[in-house]
PDB file of C-alpha atoms in Angstrom:
ATOM      1  CA  ALA R  75       8.181  -1.304 -24.666  1.00 46.00           C
ATOM      2  CA  VAL R  76       6.109  -3.799 -22.496  1.00 45.00           C
ATOM      3  CA  SER R  77       4.323  -6.798 -23.594  1.00 47.00           C
ATOM      4  CA  VAL R  78       1.082  -6.428 -23.161  1.00 43.00           C
ATOM      5  CA  GLU R  79       1.050 -10.253 -21.445  1.00 46.00           C
ATOM      6  CA  GLN R  80       3.065  -8.304 -18.662  1.00 52.00           C
ATOM      7  CA  ARG R  81       1.060  -5.214 -18.335  1.00 50.00           C
ATOM      8  CA  PRO R  82      -2.294  -5.961 -16.210  1.00 58.00           C
ATOM      9  CA  ILE R  83      -5.338  -3.782 -16.892  1.00 61.00           C
ATOM     10  CA  GLU R  84      -6.534  -2.273 -13.785  1.00 59.00           C
ATOM     11  CA  ALA R  85     -10.246  -3.269 -12.734  1.00 55.00           C
ATOM     12  CA  ARG R  86     -12.847  -0.576 -10.832  1.00 54.00           C
ATOM     13  CA  PHE R  87     -12.226  -1.054  -7.209  1.00 52.00           C
ATOM     14  CA  GLU R  88     -14.999  -2.802  -6.424  1.00 58.00           C
ATOM     15  CA  ALA R  89     -13.742  -5.854  -8.688  1.00 52.00           C
ATOM     16  CA  LYS R  90     -10.023  -5.470  -6.925  1.00 52.00           C
ATOM     17  CA  ALA R  91     -12.051  -5.962  -3.846  1.00 55.00           C
ATOM     18  CA  ALA R  92     -13.753  -9.274  -4.860  1.00 54.00           C
ATOM     19  CA  THR R  93     -10.615 -10.766  -6.046  1.00 75.00           C
ATOM     20  CA  HIS R  94      -8.375 -12.925  -3.738  1.00 68.00           C
ATOM     21  CA  PRO R  95     -10.074 -11.847  -0.335  1.00 90.00           C
ATOM     22  CA  GLU R  96      -9.197 -14.654   1.921  1.00 93.00           C
ATOM     23  CA  GLN R  97      -5.359 -13.529   0.902  1.00 93.00           C
ATOM     24  CA  LYS R  98      -6.047 -10.366   1.134  1.00 94.00           C
ATOM     25  CA  ARG R  99      -7.649 -10.626   4.642  1.00 96.00           C
ATOM     26  CA  ARG R 100      -4.673 -12.699   5.937  1.00 96.00           C
ATOM     27  CA  ILE R 101      -2.208  -9.981   4.720  1.00 96.00           C
ATOM     28  CA  ALA R 102      -4.307  -7.476   6.643  1.00 98.00           C
ATOM     29  CA  GLU R 103      -4.156  -9.522   9.560  1.00 98.00           C
ATOM     30  CA  ARG R 104      -0.362  -9.704   9.530  1.00 97.00           C
ATOM     31  CA  ALA R 105      -0.122  -6.248   8.913  1.00 98.00           C
ATOM     32  CA  ALA R 106      -2.434  -4.984  11.534  1.00 98.00           C
ATOM     33  CA  ALA R 107      -0.266  -7.144  14.351  1.00 98.00           C
ATOM     34  CA  MET R 108       2.231  -4.777  13.425  1.00 98.00           C
ATOM     35  CA  VAL R 109       0.789  -1.585  14.635  1.00 98.00           C
ATOM     36  CA  GLU R 110       1.534  -0.827  18.444  1.00 98.00           C
ATOM     37  CA  PRO R 111      -0.581   1.404  20.481  1.00 98.00           C
ATOM     38  CA  ASP R 112       0.193   5.325  19.817  1.00 98.00           C
ATOM     39  CA  SER R 113       1.169   4.436  16.433  1.00 98.00           C
ATOM     40  CA  LYS R 114       1.008   7.144  13.531  1.00 98.00           C
ATOM     41  CA  VAL R 115      -0.058   4.866  10.332  1.00 98.00           C
ATOM     42  CA  TYR R 116      -0.361   5.523   6.529  1.00 98.00           C
ATOM     43  CA  ILE R 117      -3.010   3.517   5.219  1.00 98.00           C
ATOM     44  CA  ASP R 118      -2.799   3.351   1.109  1.00 98.00           C
ATOM     45  CA  ALA R 119      -5.440   2.867  -1.270  1.00 96.00           C
ATOM     46  CA  GLY R 120      -6.265  -0.614  -2.540  1.00 94.00           C
ATOM     47  CA  SER R 121      -8.326  -3.588  -1.423  1.00 94.00           C
ATOM     48  CA  THR R 122      -6.104  -5.009   0.459  1.00 96.00           C
ATOM     49  CA  CYS R 123      -5.226  -2.063   2.888  1.00 97.00           C
ATOM     50  CA  LEU R 124      -9.098  -1.633   3.034  1.00 97.00           C
ATOM     51  CA  GLU R 125      -8.930  -5.006   4.855  1.00 97.00           C
ATOM     52  CA  LEU R 126      -6.277  -3.523   7.175  1.00 98.00           C
ATOM     53  CA  ALA R 127      -8.560  -0.330   7.642  1.00 98.00           C
ATOM     54  CA  LYS R 128     -11.531  -2.533   8.628  1.00 97.00           C
ATOM     55  CA  LEU R 129      -9.355  -4.417  11.223  1.00 98.00           C
ATOM     56  CA  LEU R 130      -8.317  -1.382  12.754  1.00 98.00           C
ATOM     57  CA  ALA R 131     -11.536   0.219  13.120  1.00 97.00           C
ATOM     58  CA  HIS R 132     -11.614  -0.677  16.947  1.00 97.00           C
ATOM     59  CA  ARG R 133      -8.561   1.171  17.650  1.00 97.00           C
ATOM     60  CA  THR R 134      -8.538   4.115  19.898  1.00 97.00           C
ATOM     61  CA  ASP R 135      -4.883   4.424  20.367  1.00 98.00           C
ATOM     62  CA  ILE R 136      -3.741   4.941  17.154  1.00 98.00           C
ATOM     63  CA  THR R 137      -3.817   8.061  14.635  1.00 98.00           C
ATOM     64  CA  VAL R 138      -4.555   6.679  10.808  1.00 98.00           C
ATOM     65  CA  VAL R 139      -3.685   9.216   7.873  1.00 98.00           C
ATOM     66  CA  THR R 140      -4.894   7.849   4.462  1.00 98.00           C
ATOM     67  CA  ASN R 141      -5.913   8.819   0.778  1.00 98.00           C
ATOM     68  CA  SER R 142      -8.312   5.843   0.507  1.00 98.00           C
ATOM     69  CA  LEU R 143     -11.890   6.991   0.140  1.00 97.00           C
ATOM     70  CA  PRO R 144     -13.403   3.793   1.154  1.00 97.00           C
ATOM     71  CA  ALA R 145     -11.445   3.767   3.901  1.00 98.00           C
ATOM     72  CA  ILE R 146     -12.299   7.272   5.064  1.00 97.00           C
ATOM     73  CA  VAL R 147     -16.013   5.715   5.065  1.00 96.00           C
ATOM     74  CA  GLU R 148     -14.564   2.410   7.154  1.00 96.00           C
ATOM     75  CA  LEU R 149     -12.989   4.508   9.591  1.00 97.00           C
ATOM     76  CA  ALA R 150     -14.971   7.589  10.324  1.00 95.00           C
ATOM     77  CA  GLY R 151     -16.813   8.244  14.013  1.00 89.00           C
ATOM     78  CA  GLN R 152     -15.187   4.883  14.533  1.00 84.00           C
ATOM     79  CA  GLY R 153     -11.800   4.317  16.921  1.00 93.00           C
ATOM     80  CA  PRO R 154      -8.671   5.969  15.529  1.00 97.00           C
ATOM     81  CA  ARG R 155      -7.687   9.704  15.038  1.00 97.00           C
ATOM     82  CA  LEU R 156      -8.328   9.971  11.016  1.00 98.00           C
ATOM     83  CA  ILE R 157      -6.500  12.522   8.803  1.00 97.00           C
ATOM     84  CA  VAL R 158      -7.024  12.572   5.211  1.00 97.00           C
ATOM     85  CA  ILE R 159      -4.495  14.006   2.947  1.00 96.00           C
ATOM     86  CA  GLY R 160      -6.835  15.514   0.460  1.00 94.00           C
ATOM     87  CA  GLY R 161      -5.770  15.860  -3.323  1.00 96.00           C
ATOM     88  CA  GLU R 162      -7.460  14.994  -6.550  1.00 96.00           C
ATOM     89  CA  LEU R 163      -9.807  11.999  -6.780  1.00 97.00           C
ATOM     90  CA  ARG R 164      -9.077   9.210  -8.880  1.00 95.00           C
ATOM     91  CA  ALA R 165     -12.445   7.091  -9.616  1.00 93.00           C
ATOM     92  CA  LEU R 166     -11.084   4.085 -10.614  1.00 92.00           C
ATOM     93  CA  SER R 167      -9.370   3.095  -7.312  1.00 93.00           C
ATOM     94  CA  GLN R 168     -11.224   5.648  -4.958  1.00 95.00           C
ATOM     95  CA  ALA R 169      -8.218   7.557  -3.952  1.00 97.00           C
ATOM     96  CA  LEU R 170      -6.670  10.645  -3.450  1.00 97.00           C
ATOM     97  CA  VAL R 171      -3.677  11.728  -5.398  1.00 97.00           C
ATOM     98  CA  GLY R 172      -1.453  14.152  -6.897  1.00 96.00           C
ATOM     99  CA  PRO R 173       0.701  17.059  -5.929  1.00 95.00           C
ATOM    100  CA  LEU R 174      -2.149  18.535  -3.708  1.00 95.00           C
ATOM    101  CA  SER R 175      -1.691  15.841  -1.493  1.00 94.00           C
ATOM    102  CA  THR R 176       1.978  16.491  -0.197  1.00 93.00           C
ATOM    103  CA  LYS R 177       0.555  19.809   1.477  1.00 93.00           C
ATOM    104  CA  VAL R 178      -0.656  17.462   4.429  1.00 95.00           C
ATOM    105  CA  LEU R 179       1.990  14.754   4.310  1.00 95.00           C
ATOM    106  CA  ASP R 180       5.015  17.032   4.785  1.00 95.00           C
ATOM    107  CA  GLU R 181       4.045  17.935   7.703  1.00 95.00           C
ATOM    108  CA  LEU R 182       3.637  14.346   9.057  1.00 95.00           C
ATOM    109  CA  TYR R 183       6.117  12.002  10.260  1.00 94.00           C
ATOM    110  CA  LEU R 184       5.000   8.146  10.052  1.00 97.00           C
ATOM    111  CA  ASP R 185       5.553   4.977  12.218  1.00 97.00           C
ATOM    112  CA  HIS R 186       4.356   2.869   9.134  1.00 98.00           C
ATOM    113  CA  ALA R 187       3.075   3.333   5.530  1.00 98.00           C
ATOM    114  CA  PHE R 188       1.102   0.440   4.683  1.00 98.00           C
ATOM    115  CA  VAL R 189       1.515   0.764   1.375  1.00 98.00           C
ATOM    116  CA  GLY R 190      -0.480  -1.430  -1.794  1.00 97.00           C
ATOM    117  CA  THR R 191       0.880  -1.605  -5.419  1.00 96.00           C
ATOM    118  CA  PHE R 192      -0.800  -2.538  -8.674  1.00 94.00           C
ATOM    119  CA  SER R 193       2.417  -4.325  -9.967  1.00 95.00           C
ATOM    120  CA  LEU R 194       5.228  -5.453  -8.491  1.00 94.00           C
ATOM    121  CA  SER R 195       8.847  -6.371 -10.519  1.00 90.00           C
ATOM    122  CA  LEU R 196      12.370  -6.917  -9.396  1.00 88.00           C
ATOM    123  CA  ASP R 197      13.701  -4.208 -12.329  1.00 89.00           C
ATOM    124  CA  ALA R 198      10.778  -1.721 -11.808  1.00 93.00           C
ATOM    125  CA  GLY R 199       9.910  -1.860  -8.373  1.00 94.00           C
ATOM    126  CA  LEU R 200       6.817  -0.692  -7.619  1.00 97.00           C
ATOM    127  CA  THR R 201       4.153   0.494 -10.456  1.00 97.00           C
ATOM    128  CA  THR R 202       1.202   1.324 -10.715  1.00 95.00           C
ATOM    129  CA  THR R 203      -1.570   2.602 -13.930  1.00 94.00           C
ATOM    130  CA  ASP R 204      -1.481   6.237 -13.127  1.00 96.00           C
ATOM    131  CA  PRO R 205       1.229   8.693 -12.640  1.00 97.00           C
ATOM    132  CA  ALA R 206      -0.479  11.034  -9.804  1.00 97.00           C
ATOM    133  CA  GLU R 207      -1.484   8.109  -7.776  1.00 96.00           C
ATOM    134  CA  ALA R 208       2.354   6.936  -8.125  1.00 97.00           C
ATOM    135  CA  PHE R 209       3.429  10.691  -7.140  1.00 97.00           C
ATOM    136  CA  THR R 210       1.325  10.273  -3.882  1.00 97.00           C
ATOM    137  CA  LYS R 211       2.606   6.731  -3.148  1.00 96.00           C
ATOM    138  CA  GLU R 212       6.244   7.618  -3.620  1.00 95.00           C
ATOM    139  CA  HIS R 213       5.919  10.166  -1.584  1.00 95.00           C
ATOM    140  CA  VAL R 214       4.318   8.139   1.274  1.00 97.00           C
ATOM    141  CA  LEU R 215       7.590   6.291   1.089  1.00 96.00           C
ATOM    142  CA  ALA R 216       9.638   9.075   1.682  1.00 92.00           C
ATOM    143  CA  HIS R 217       7.580  10.345   4.975  1.00 92.00           C
ATOM    144  CA  ALA R 218       7.667   6.646   7.084  1.00 96.00           C
ATOM    145  CA  ARG R 219      10.056   5.218   9.545  1.00 97.00           C
ATOM    146  CA  GLU R 220       8.943   2.042   8.286  1.00 98.00           C
ATOM    147  CA  SER R 221       7.392   1.228   4.876  1.00 98.00           C
ATOM    148  CA  VAL R 222       5.461  -2.054   4.540  1.00 98.00           C
ATOM    149  CA  LEU R 223       4.410  -3.287   1.250  1.00 97.00           C
ATOM    150  CA  LEU R 224       1.026  -5.290   0.875  1.00 97.00           C
ATOM    151  CA  VAL R 225       0.911  -7.314  -1.938  1.00 94.00           C
ATOM    152  CA  ASP R 226      -0.500 -10.714  -3.109  1.00 89.00           C
ATOM    153  CA  GLY R 227       1.398 -12.936  -4.985  1.00 87.00           C
ATOM    154  CA  SER R 228      -0.654 -11.981  -8.467  1.00 87.00           C
ATOM    155  CA  LYS R 229       1.008  -9.005  -8.472  1.00 90.00           C
ATOM    156  CA  ILE R 230       4.548 -10.259  -8.207  1.00 90.00           C
ATOM    157  CA  GLY R 231       6.253 -10.222 -11.141  1.00 89.00           C
ATOM    158  CA  THR R 232       4.185  -7.763 -13.191  1.00 92.00           C
ATOM    159  CA  ARG R 233       4.927  -4.468 -14.352  1.00 95.00           C
ATOM    160  CA  SER R 234       2.409  -1.243 -15.265  1.00 95.00           C
ATOM    161  CA  PHE R 235       2.785   2.049 -16.570  1.00 95.00           C
ATOM    162  CA  ALA R 236       4.372   4.661 -13.910  1.00 97.00           C
ATOM    163  CA  HIS R 237       7.231   4.141 -11.203  1.00 97.00           C
ATOM    164  CA  ALA R 238       5.511   4.706  -7.991  1.00 97.00           C
ATOM    165  CA  GLY R 239       8.868   3.436  -5.566  1.00 96.00           C
ATOM    166  CA  ARG R 240      12.128   1.748  -5.401  1.00 94.00           C
ATOM    167  CA  LEU R 241      12.358  -1.627  -3.605  1.00 91.00           C
ATOM    168  CA  ASP R 242      14.942  -0.221  -1.364  1.00 91.00           C
ATOM    169  CA  GLN R 243      12.698   2.372  -0.155  1.00 94.00           C
ATOM    170  CA  VAL R 244      10.195  -0.311   1.213  1.00 95.00           C
ATOM    171  CA  ASP R 245      11.534  -2.411   4.245  1.00 96.00           C
ATOM    172  CA  VAL R 246       8.737  -4.865   4.794  1.00 96.00           C
ATOM    173  CA  VAL R 247       6.819  -7.143   2.151  1.00 95.00           C
ATOM    174  CA  ILE R 248       3.825  -8.960   3.105  1.00 96.00           C
ATOM    175  CA  THR R 249       2.614 -11.553   0.979  1.00 93.00           C
ATOM    176  CA  ASP R 250       0.423 -14.735   0.823  1.00 90.00           C
ATOM    177  CA  ALA R 251       2.653 -16.758  -1.669  1.00 78.00           C
ATOM    178  CA  ALA R 252       6.158 -18.143  -1.169  1.00 72.00           C
ATOM    179  CA  LEU R 253       8.984 -16.624  -2.645  1.00 79.00           C
ATOM    180  CA  ASP R 254      10.916 -18.184  -5.569  1.00 81.00           C
ATOM    181  CA  GLU R 255      14.756 -18.183  -4.731  1.00 80.00           C
ATOM    182  CA  GLU R 256      15.243 -15.424  -7.011  1.00 81.00           C
ATOM    183  CA  VAL R 257      13.025 -13.096  -5.851  1.00 83.00           C
ATOM    184  CA  SER R 258      13.702 -14.050  -2.110  1.00 80.00           C
ATOM    185  CA  ALA R 259      17.502 -12.992  -2.925  1.00 83.00           C
ATOM    186  CA  THR R 260      16.610 -10.101  -4.226  1.00 84.00           C
ATOM    187  CA  PHE R 261      14.547  -8.899  -1.774  1.00 87.00           C
ATOM    188  CA  GLU R 262      17.095  -9.664   0.761  1.00 83.00           C
ATOM    189  CA  HIS R 263      19.857  -7.891  -0.945  1.00 85.00           C
ATOM    190  CA  ALA R 264      17.819  -4.652  -0.993  1.00 84.00           C
ATOM    191  CA  GLY R 265      17.574  -5.276   2.901  1.00 91.00           C
ATOM    192  CA  VAL R 266      13.543  -6.231   2.394  1.00 93.00           C
ATOM    193  CA  ARG R 267      11.928  -8.387   4.989  1.00 94.00           C
ATOM    194  CA  VAL R 268       9.361 -10.468   3.389  1.00 92.00           C
ATOM    195  CA  LEU R 269       6.384 -11.787   6.147  1.00 93.00           C
ATOM    196  CA  VAL R 270       4.388 -14.625   4.138  1.00 91.00           C
ATOM    197  CA  ALA R 271       0.717 -14.410   5.397  1.00 91.00           C
TER     198      ALA R 271
END
């Protein structure tokens, strides 16, 4: 059992996109700087990841793989080569998720996976509200040379319903807030590099 105070409730995508916009933009800018020419990158569903998609829309020298319906709309007909993984559309997060998504992911090897999370805690790792979305997120973490978690500070220290990945599956965390010593030490122990945007 988890205290209701520790388990935030998921809002619709549009509401999430309007929350902490400046922090999300700074996190996305830091992530975009990591994308080198000829990179094959995954952009997860989520409002911070959408900010990254917007910053990469002019890049003609990369391939973007995504499950995010808003990112697909943003990138369609723009610069990057675009690959959509498919799956069941989850209306609340505007994400394509679930076992059908593995059919494309199993054929791809990604340079970077830029992944968001609904919640992040030291004991539970990445968690989200929906098991199918968690399934796809964890599958992506296993198919990337480098996994980069984009997470604003409001999500750190919270836990949600479905496990979506372990800390040791993440190589880099980009966040907007300085972490306290315990959190920083735990990330460091797990081999996670922390970048503050």
